[in-house]
């Protein structure tokens, strides 16, 4: 059975590509990429939803941020977008590509929340795992470098007017507790400080795994 693996951009930035690819090949995995520009596709979907939205539209790319806001600051003025995160768009393209074959497709996420969201969708042949879990399961111990900025940094909606960008749990708490910027129409929300390079599933590979 062929085994394919798609790595989110945070993981790709952490390693020498050739070394990482060779390591995965030795483990029996082929690294694959998507063909469509899902970042732009998702951005366009938000632009469309924004045009018709009469309430304060909440970014749905970070499931942990959405669930935190729903449980702590739910408000009838908020409209939660149903647009799937970019990673789920990528996974759908790949799952569709291999759905008629006897394969295993691994989608590597930067956090537990995206992993859980992906696995709940029951895509055929598709397994969502965090990088930390994958490294632990396959005893991967190759050198990595720490990443200072997310490959998709805060500011995703910069070309849309009246956006507030909240790029940590603290930012989210401050905004919803103070609610001073009532003119805003769209909230960018990321739970981890600065974005996905600080996700709970991105553990440096040469650390010990529990
Ligand atoms: S890694 Fe952090 S910021 Fe990125 S989707 Fe997961 S919880 Fe949100």
mmCIF file of C-alpha atoms and ligand atoms in Angstrom:
data_model
loop_
_atom_site.group_PDB
_atom_site.id
_atom_site.type_symbol
_atom_site.label_atom_id
_atom_site.label_comp_id
_atom_site.label_asym_id
_atom_site.label_seq_id
_atom_site.Cartn_x
_atom_site.Cartn_y
_atom_site.Cartn_z
ATOM 1 C CA UNK A 1 0.000 0.000 0.000
ATOM 2 C CA UNK A 2 1.343 3.456 -0.900
ATOM 3 C CA UNK A 3 1.713 5.903 1.959
ATOM 4 C CA UNK A 4 1.539 9.620 1.265
ATOM 5 C CA UNK A 5 2.195 12.504 3.606
ATOM 6 C CA UNK A 6 1.310 16.190 3.381
ATOM 7 C CA UNK A 7 3.103 18.502 5.786
ATOM 8 C CA UNK A 8 1.724 21.858 6.827
ATOM 9 C CA UNK A 9 3.952 24.867 5.983
ATOM 10 C CA UNK A 10 5.191 25.290 9.570
ATOM 11 C CA UNK A 11 6.787 21.844 9.490
ATOM 12 C CA UNK A 12 8.310 22.469 6.061
ATOM 13 C CA UNK A 13 10.052 25.587 7.385
ATOM 14 C CA UNK A 14 11.528 23.714 10.339
ATOM 15 C CA UNK A 15 13.716 21.368 8.287
ATOM 16 C CA UNK A 16 16.146 21.012 5.459
ATOM 17 C CA UNK A 17 13.774 19.843 2.731
ATOM 18 C CA UNK A 18 16.079 17.246 1.221
ATOM 19 C CA UNK A 19 16.948 15.709 4.564
ATOM 20 C CA UNK A 20 13.305 15.626 5.608
ATOM 21 C CA UNK A 21 12.135 14.129 2.336
ATOM 22 C CA UNK A 22 14.864 11.441 2.383
ATOM 23 C CA UNK A 23 13.983 10.568 5.947
ATOM 24 C CA UNK A 24 10.315 10.148 5.089
ATOM 25 C CA UNK A 25 11.129 8.086 1.985
ATOM 26 C CA UNK A 26 13.190 5.741 4.167
ATOM 27 C CA UNK A 27 10.132 5.331 6.354
ATOM 28 C CA UNK A 28 8.036 4.462 3.289
ATOM 29 C CA UNK A 29 6.272 7.819 2.852
ATOM 30 C CA UNK A 30 6.109 10.003 -0.229
ATOM 31 C CA UNK A 31 5.768 13.728 0.421
ATOM 32 C CA UNK A 32 2.997 15.285 -1.643
ATOM 33 C CA UNK A 33 1.722 18.810 -2.277
ATOM 34 C CA UNK A 34 -1.540 20.387 -3.350
ATOM 35 C CA UNK A 35 -2.125 21.857 -6.801
ATOM 36 C CA UNK A 36 -4.712 24.497 -5.963
ATOM 37 C CA UNK A 37 -4.024 27.810 -4.213
ATOM 38 C CA UNK A 38 -6.165 27.147 -1.157
ATOM 39 C CA UNK A 39 -4.929 30.227 0.641
ATOM 40 C CA UNK A 40 -6.407 32.433 -2.085
ATOM 41 C CA UNK A 41 -9.528 30.272 -2.364
ATOM 42 C CA UNK A 42 -10.205 30.703 1.360
ATOM 43 C CA UNK A 43 -9.505 34.434 1.201
ATOM 44 C CA UNK A 44 -11.975 34.823 -1.675
ATOM 45 C CA UNK A 45 -14.638 32.908 0.232
ATOM 46 C CA UNK A 46 -14.257 35.292 3.175
ATOM 47 C CA UNK A 47 -14.535 38.296 0.858
ATOM 48 C CA UNK A 48 -17.824 36.934 -0.466
ATOM 49 C CA UNK A 49 -19.217 36.180 2.984
ATOM 50 C CA UNK A 50 -18.087 39.583 4.287
ATOM 51 C CA UNK A 51 -20.048 41.434 1.579
ATOM 52 C CA UNK A 52 -23.388 40.051 2.771
ATOM 53 C CA UNK A 53 -22.657 39.761 6.473
ATOM 54 C CA UNK A 54 -24.694 42.110 8.671
ATOM 55 C CA UNK A 55 -23.026 41.063 11.917
ATOM 56 C CA UNK A 56 -19.415 40.794 13.137
ATOM 57 C CA UNK A 57 -17.912 37.978 11.085
ATOM 58 C CA UNK A 58 -15.567 35.617 12.966
ATOM 59 C CA UNK A 59 -12.642 33.957 11.211
ATOM 60 C CA UNK A 60 -12.991 30.152 11.303
ATOM 61 C CA UNK A 61 -9.413 29.185 10.373
ATOM 62 C CA UNK A 62 -8.372 28.456 13.970
ATOM 63 C CA UNK A 63 -10.746 25.959 15.620
ATOM 64 C CA UNK A 64 -9.279 26.545 19.073
ATOM 65 C CA UNK A 65 -9.924 30.297 18.889
ATOM 66 C CA UNK A 66 -13.490 29.751 17.671
ATOM 67 C CA UNK A 67 -14.292 27.282 20.397
ATOM 68 C CA UNK A 68 -12.740 29.593 23.015
ATOM 69 C CA UNK A 69 -14.779 32.605 21.864
ATOM 70 C CA UNK A 70 -17.970 30.535 21.664
ATOM 71 C CA UNK A 71 -17.531 29.285 25.216
ATOM 72 C CA UNK A 72 -16.294 32.520 26.825
ATOM 73 C CA UNK A 73 -17.699 35.446 24.843
ATOM 74 C CA UNK A 74 -20.694 34.263 22.892
ATOM 75 C CA UNK A 75 -22.653 37.207 21.613
ATOM 76 C CA UNK A 76 -25.666 37.415 19.266
ATOM 77 C CA UNK A 77 -23.818 40.040 17.227
ATOM 78 C CA UNK A 78 -21.162 37.500 16.209
ATOM 79 C CA UNK A 79 -21.490 35.470 13.030
ATOM 80 C CA UNK A 80 -19.236 32.420 12.958
ATOM 81 C CA UNK A 81 -18.053 31.641 9.464
ATOM 82 C CA UNK A 82 -18.472 28.059 8.273
ATOM 83 C CA UNK A 83 -15.576 28.346 5.806
ATOM 84 C CA UNK A 84 -13.215 25.474 6.531
ATOM 85 C CA UNK A 85 -9.595 26.195 7.551
ATOM 86 C CA UNK A 86 -6.959 26.277 4.767
ATOM 87 C CA UNK A 87 -5.487 22.984 5.974
ATOM 88 C CA UNK A 88 -8.865 21.249 5.620
ATOM 89 C CA UNK A 89 -9.212 22.625 2.069
ATOM 90 C CA UNK A 90 -5.794 21.104 1.253
ATOM 91 C CA UNK A 91 -6.788 17.780 2.817
ATOM 92 C CA UNK A 92 -10.025 17.662 0.809
ATOM 93 C CA UNK A 93 -8.134 18.120 -2.465
ATOM 94 C CA UNK A 94 -5.704 15.318 -1.569
ATOM 95 C CA UNK A 95 -8.320 12.936 -0.176
ATOM 96 C CA UNK A 96 -10.285 13.392 -3.376
ATOM 97 C CA UNK A 97 -7.143 12.690 -5.448
ATOM 98 C CA UNK A 98 -6.579 9.305 -3.775
ATOM 99 C CA UNK A 99 -10.117 8.243 -2.888
ATOM 100 C CA UNK A 100 -10.229 5.465 -5.515
ATOM 101 C CA UNK A 101 -6.906 3.887 -4.510
ATOM 102 C CA UNK A 102 -5.757 1.635 -1.712
ATOM 103 C CA UNK A 103 -3.505 4.174 0.023
ATOM 104 C CA UNK A 104 -2.877 5.822 3.366
ATOM 105 C CA UNK A 105 -2.859 9.602 3.303
ATOM 106 C CA UNK A 106 -1.382 11.410 6.310
ATOM 107 C CA UNK A 107 -2.246 15.072 6.820
ATOM 108 C CA UNK A 108 0.119 16.598 9.360
ATOM 109 C CA UNK A 109 -1.333 19.420 11.426
ATOM 110 C CA UNK A 110 0.315 21.997 13.695
ATOM 111 C CA UNK A 111 -2.144 21.388 16.517
ATOM 112 C CA UNK A 112 -4.530 18.951 18.159
ATOM 113 C CA UNK A 113 -7.582 21.057 17.313
ATOM 114 C CA UNK A 114 -7.013 20.931 13.549
ATOM 115 C CA UNK A 115 -6.239 17.215 13.820
ATOM 116 C CA UNK A 116 -9.536 16.567 15.616
ATOM 117 C CA UNK A 117 -11.495 18.722 13.181
ATOM 118 C CA UNK A 118 -9.982 16.821 10.233
ATOM 119 C CA UNK A 119 -10.549 13.358 11.660
ATOM 120 C CA UNK A 120 -14.202 14.172 12.399
ATOM 121 C CA UNK A 121 -14.758 14.645 8.645
ATOM 122 C CA UNK A 122 -13.981 10.937 7.999
ATOM 123 C CA UNK A 123 -12.273 11.538 4.656
ATOM 124 C CA UNK A 124 -11.557 8.269 2.882
ATOM 125 C CA UNK A 125 -8.030 6.803 3.441
ATOM 126 C CA UNK A 126 -7.086 9.950 5.380
ATOM 127 C CA UNK A 127 -5.456 10.211 8.797
ATOM 128 C CA UNK A 128 -4.857 13.548 10.480
ATOM 129 C CA UNK A 129 -1.991 13.645 12.968
ATOM 130 C CA UNK A 130 0.059 16.340 14.637
ATOM 131 C CA UNK A 131 3.749 16.468 13.760
ATOM 132 C CA UNK A 132 4.582 15.676 17.374
ATOM 133 C CA UNK A 133 2.545 12.472 17.219
ATOM 134 C CA UNK A 134 3.948 11.474 13.848
ATOM 135 C CA UNK A 135 7.543 11.982 15.060
ATOM 136 C CA UNK A 136 6.831 9.981 18.196
ATOM 137 C CA UNK A 137 5.237 7.104 16.254
ATOM 138 C CA UNK A 138 8.114 6.926 13.752
ATOM 139 C CA UNK A 139 10.949 7.876 16.069
ATOM 140 C CA UNK A 140 11.945 10.868 13.949
ATOM 141 C CA UNK A 141 14.890 12.716 15.453
ATOM 142 C CA UNK A 142 16.285 14.929 12.684
ATOM 143 C CA UNK A 143 17.663 18.398 13.288
ATOM 144 C CA UNK A 144 15.168 21.206 13.129
ATOM 145 C CA UNK A 145 15.259 24.952 13.530
ATOM 146 C CA UNK A 146 12.893 27.094 15.546
ATOM 147 C CA UNK A 147 10.487 29.257 13.561
ATOM 148 C CA UNK A 148 9.986 32.869 14.669
ATOM 149 C CA UNK A 149 7.043 33.698 12.388
ATOM 150 C CA UNK A 150 4.115 31.762 11.069
ATOM 151 C CA UNK A 151 4.169 31.048 7.295
ATOM 152 C CA UNK A 152 0.626 32.466 7.296
ATOM 153 C CA UNK A 153 1.111 35.368 9.726
ATOM 154 C CA UNK A 154 -1.590 37.554 11.271
ATOM 155 C CA UNK A 155 -2.906 39.991 8.658
ATOM 156 C CA UNK A 156 -4.568 37.420 6.414
ATOM 157 C CA UNK A 157 -7.490 39.824 5.790
ATOM 158 C CA UNK A 158 -5.429 42.977 5.288
ATOM 159 C CA UNK A 159 -7.129 43.842 2.009
ATOM 160 C CA UNK A 160 -10.584 43.817 3.627
ATOM 161 C CA UNK A 161 -11.694 46.978 5.505
ATOM 162 C CA UNK A 162 -12.705 47.140 9.176
ATOM 163 C CA UNK A 163 -10.830 44.063 10.344
ATOM 164 C CA UNK A 164 -9.441 43.524 13.817
ATOM 165 C CA UNK A 165 -6.572 41.050 14.071
ATOM 166 C CA UNK A 166 -6.309 39.035 17.297
ATOM 167 C CA UNK A 167 -3.257 36.820 17.257
ATOM 168 C CA UNK A 168 -3.175 35.178 20.670
ATOM 169 C CA UNK A 169 -5.489 34.104 23.485
ATOM 170 C CA UNK A 170 -4.492 37.299 25.329
ATOM 171 C CA UNK A 171 -5.479 39.442 22.325
ATOM 172 C CA UNK A 172 -8.831 37.663 22.185
ATOM 173 C CA UNK A 173 -9.474 38.223 25.884
ATOM 174 C CA UNK A 174 -8.494 41.888 25.694
ATOM 175 C CA UNK A 175 -10.713 42.562 22.700
ATOM 176 C CA UNK A 176 -13.823 40.848 24.028
ATOM 177 C CA UNK A 177 -13.411 42.192 27.552
ATOM 178 C CA UNK A 178 -12.891 45.761 26.425
ATOM 179 C CA UNK A 179 -14.930 45.850 23.173
ATOM 180 C CA UNK A 180 -13.841 49.336 22.259
ATOM 181 C CA UNK A 181 -13.660 48.928 18.471
ATOM 182 C CA UNK A 182 -17.331 48.613 17.631
ATOM 183 C CA UNK A 183 -16.852 49.701 14.027
ATOM 184 C CA UNK A 184 -15.124 46.421 13.120
ATOM 185 C CA UNK A 185 -16.838 43.949 10.767
ATOM 186 C CA UNK A 186 -14.460 40.997 10.678
ATOM 187 C CA UNK A 187 -12.317 39.439 13.404
ATOM 188 C CA UNK A 188 -9.180 37.519 12.566
ATOM 189 C CA UNK A 189 -8.618 35.081 15.423
ATOM 190 C CA UNK A 190 -5.587 32.907 16.121
ATOM 191 C CA UNK A 191 -5.227 31.240 19.506
ATOM 192 C CA UNK A 192 -1.472 30.596 19.525
ATOM 193 C CA UNK A 193 0.772 33.667 19.908
ATOM 194 C CA UNK A 194 1.555 34.922 16.401
ATOM 195 C CA UNK A 195 0.029 31.898 14.675
ATOM 196 C CA UNK A 196 0.500 28.204 13.975
ATOM 197 C CA UNK A 197 4.294 28.021 14.502
ATOM 198 C CA UNK A 198 3.389 27.974 18.213
ATOM 199 C CA UNK A 199 0.802 25.201 17.925
ATOM 200 C CA UNK A 200 0.706 22.357 20.426
ATOM 201 C CA UNK A 201 1.516 19.806 17.701
ATOM 202 C CA UNK A 202 4.721 21.444 16.496
ATOM 203 C CA UNK A 203 7.284 20.100 18.874
ATOM 204 C CA UNK A 204 10.910 20.383 17.872
ATOM 205 C CA UNK A 205 11.863 16.985 16.518
ATOM 206 C CA UNK A 206 15.100 16.607 18.382
ATOM 207 C CA UNK A 207 13.375 17.022 21.714
ATOM 208 C CA UNK A 208 12.345 13.977 23.666
ATOM 209 C CA UNK A 209 8.793 12.762 23.171
ATOM 210 C CA UNK A 210 6.598 11.741 26.081
HETATM 211 S S1 LIG B 1 -1.802 25.959 15.613
HETATM 212 FE FE1 LIG B 1 -2.700 27.383 17.087
HETATM 213 S S2 LIG B 1 -3.219 29.193 15.870
HETATM 214 FE FE2 LIG B 1 -2.904 27.502 14.426
HETATM 215 S S3 LIG B 1 -4.956 26.639 14.101
HETATM 216 FE FE3 LIG B 1 -3.990 25.458 15.742
HETATM 217 S S4 LIG B 1 -4.649 26.433 17.659
HETATM 218 FE FE4 LIG B 1 -5.044 27.872 15.970
#
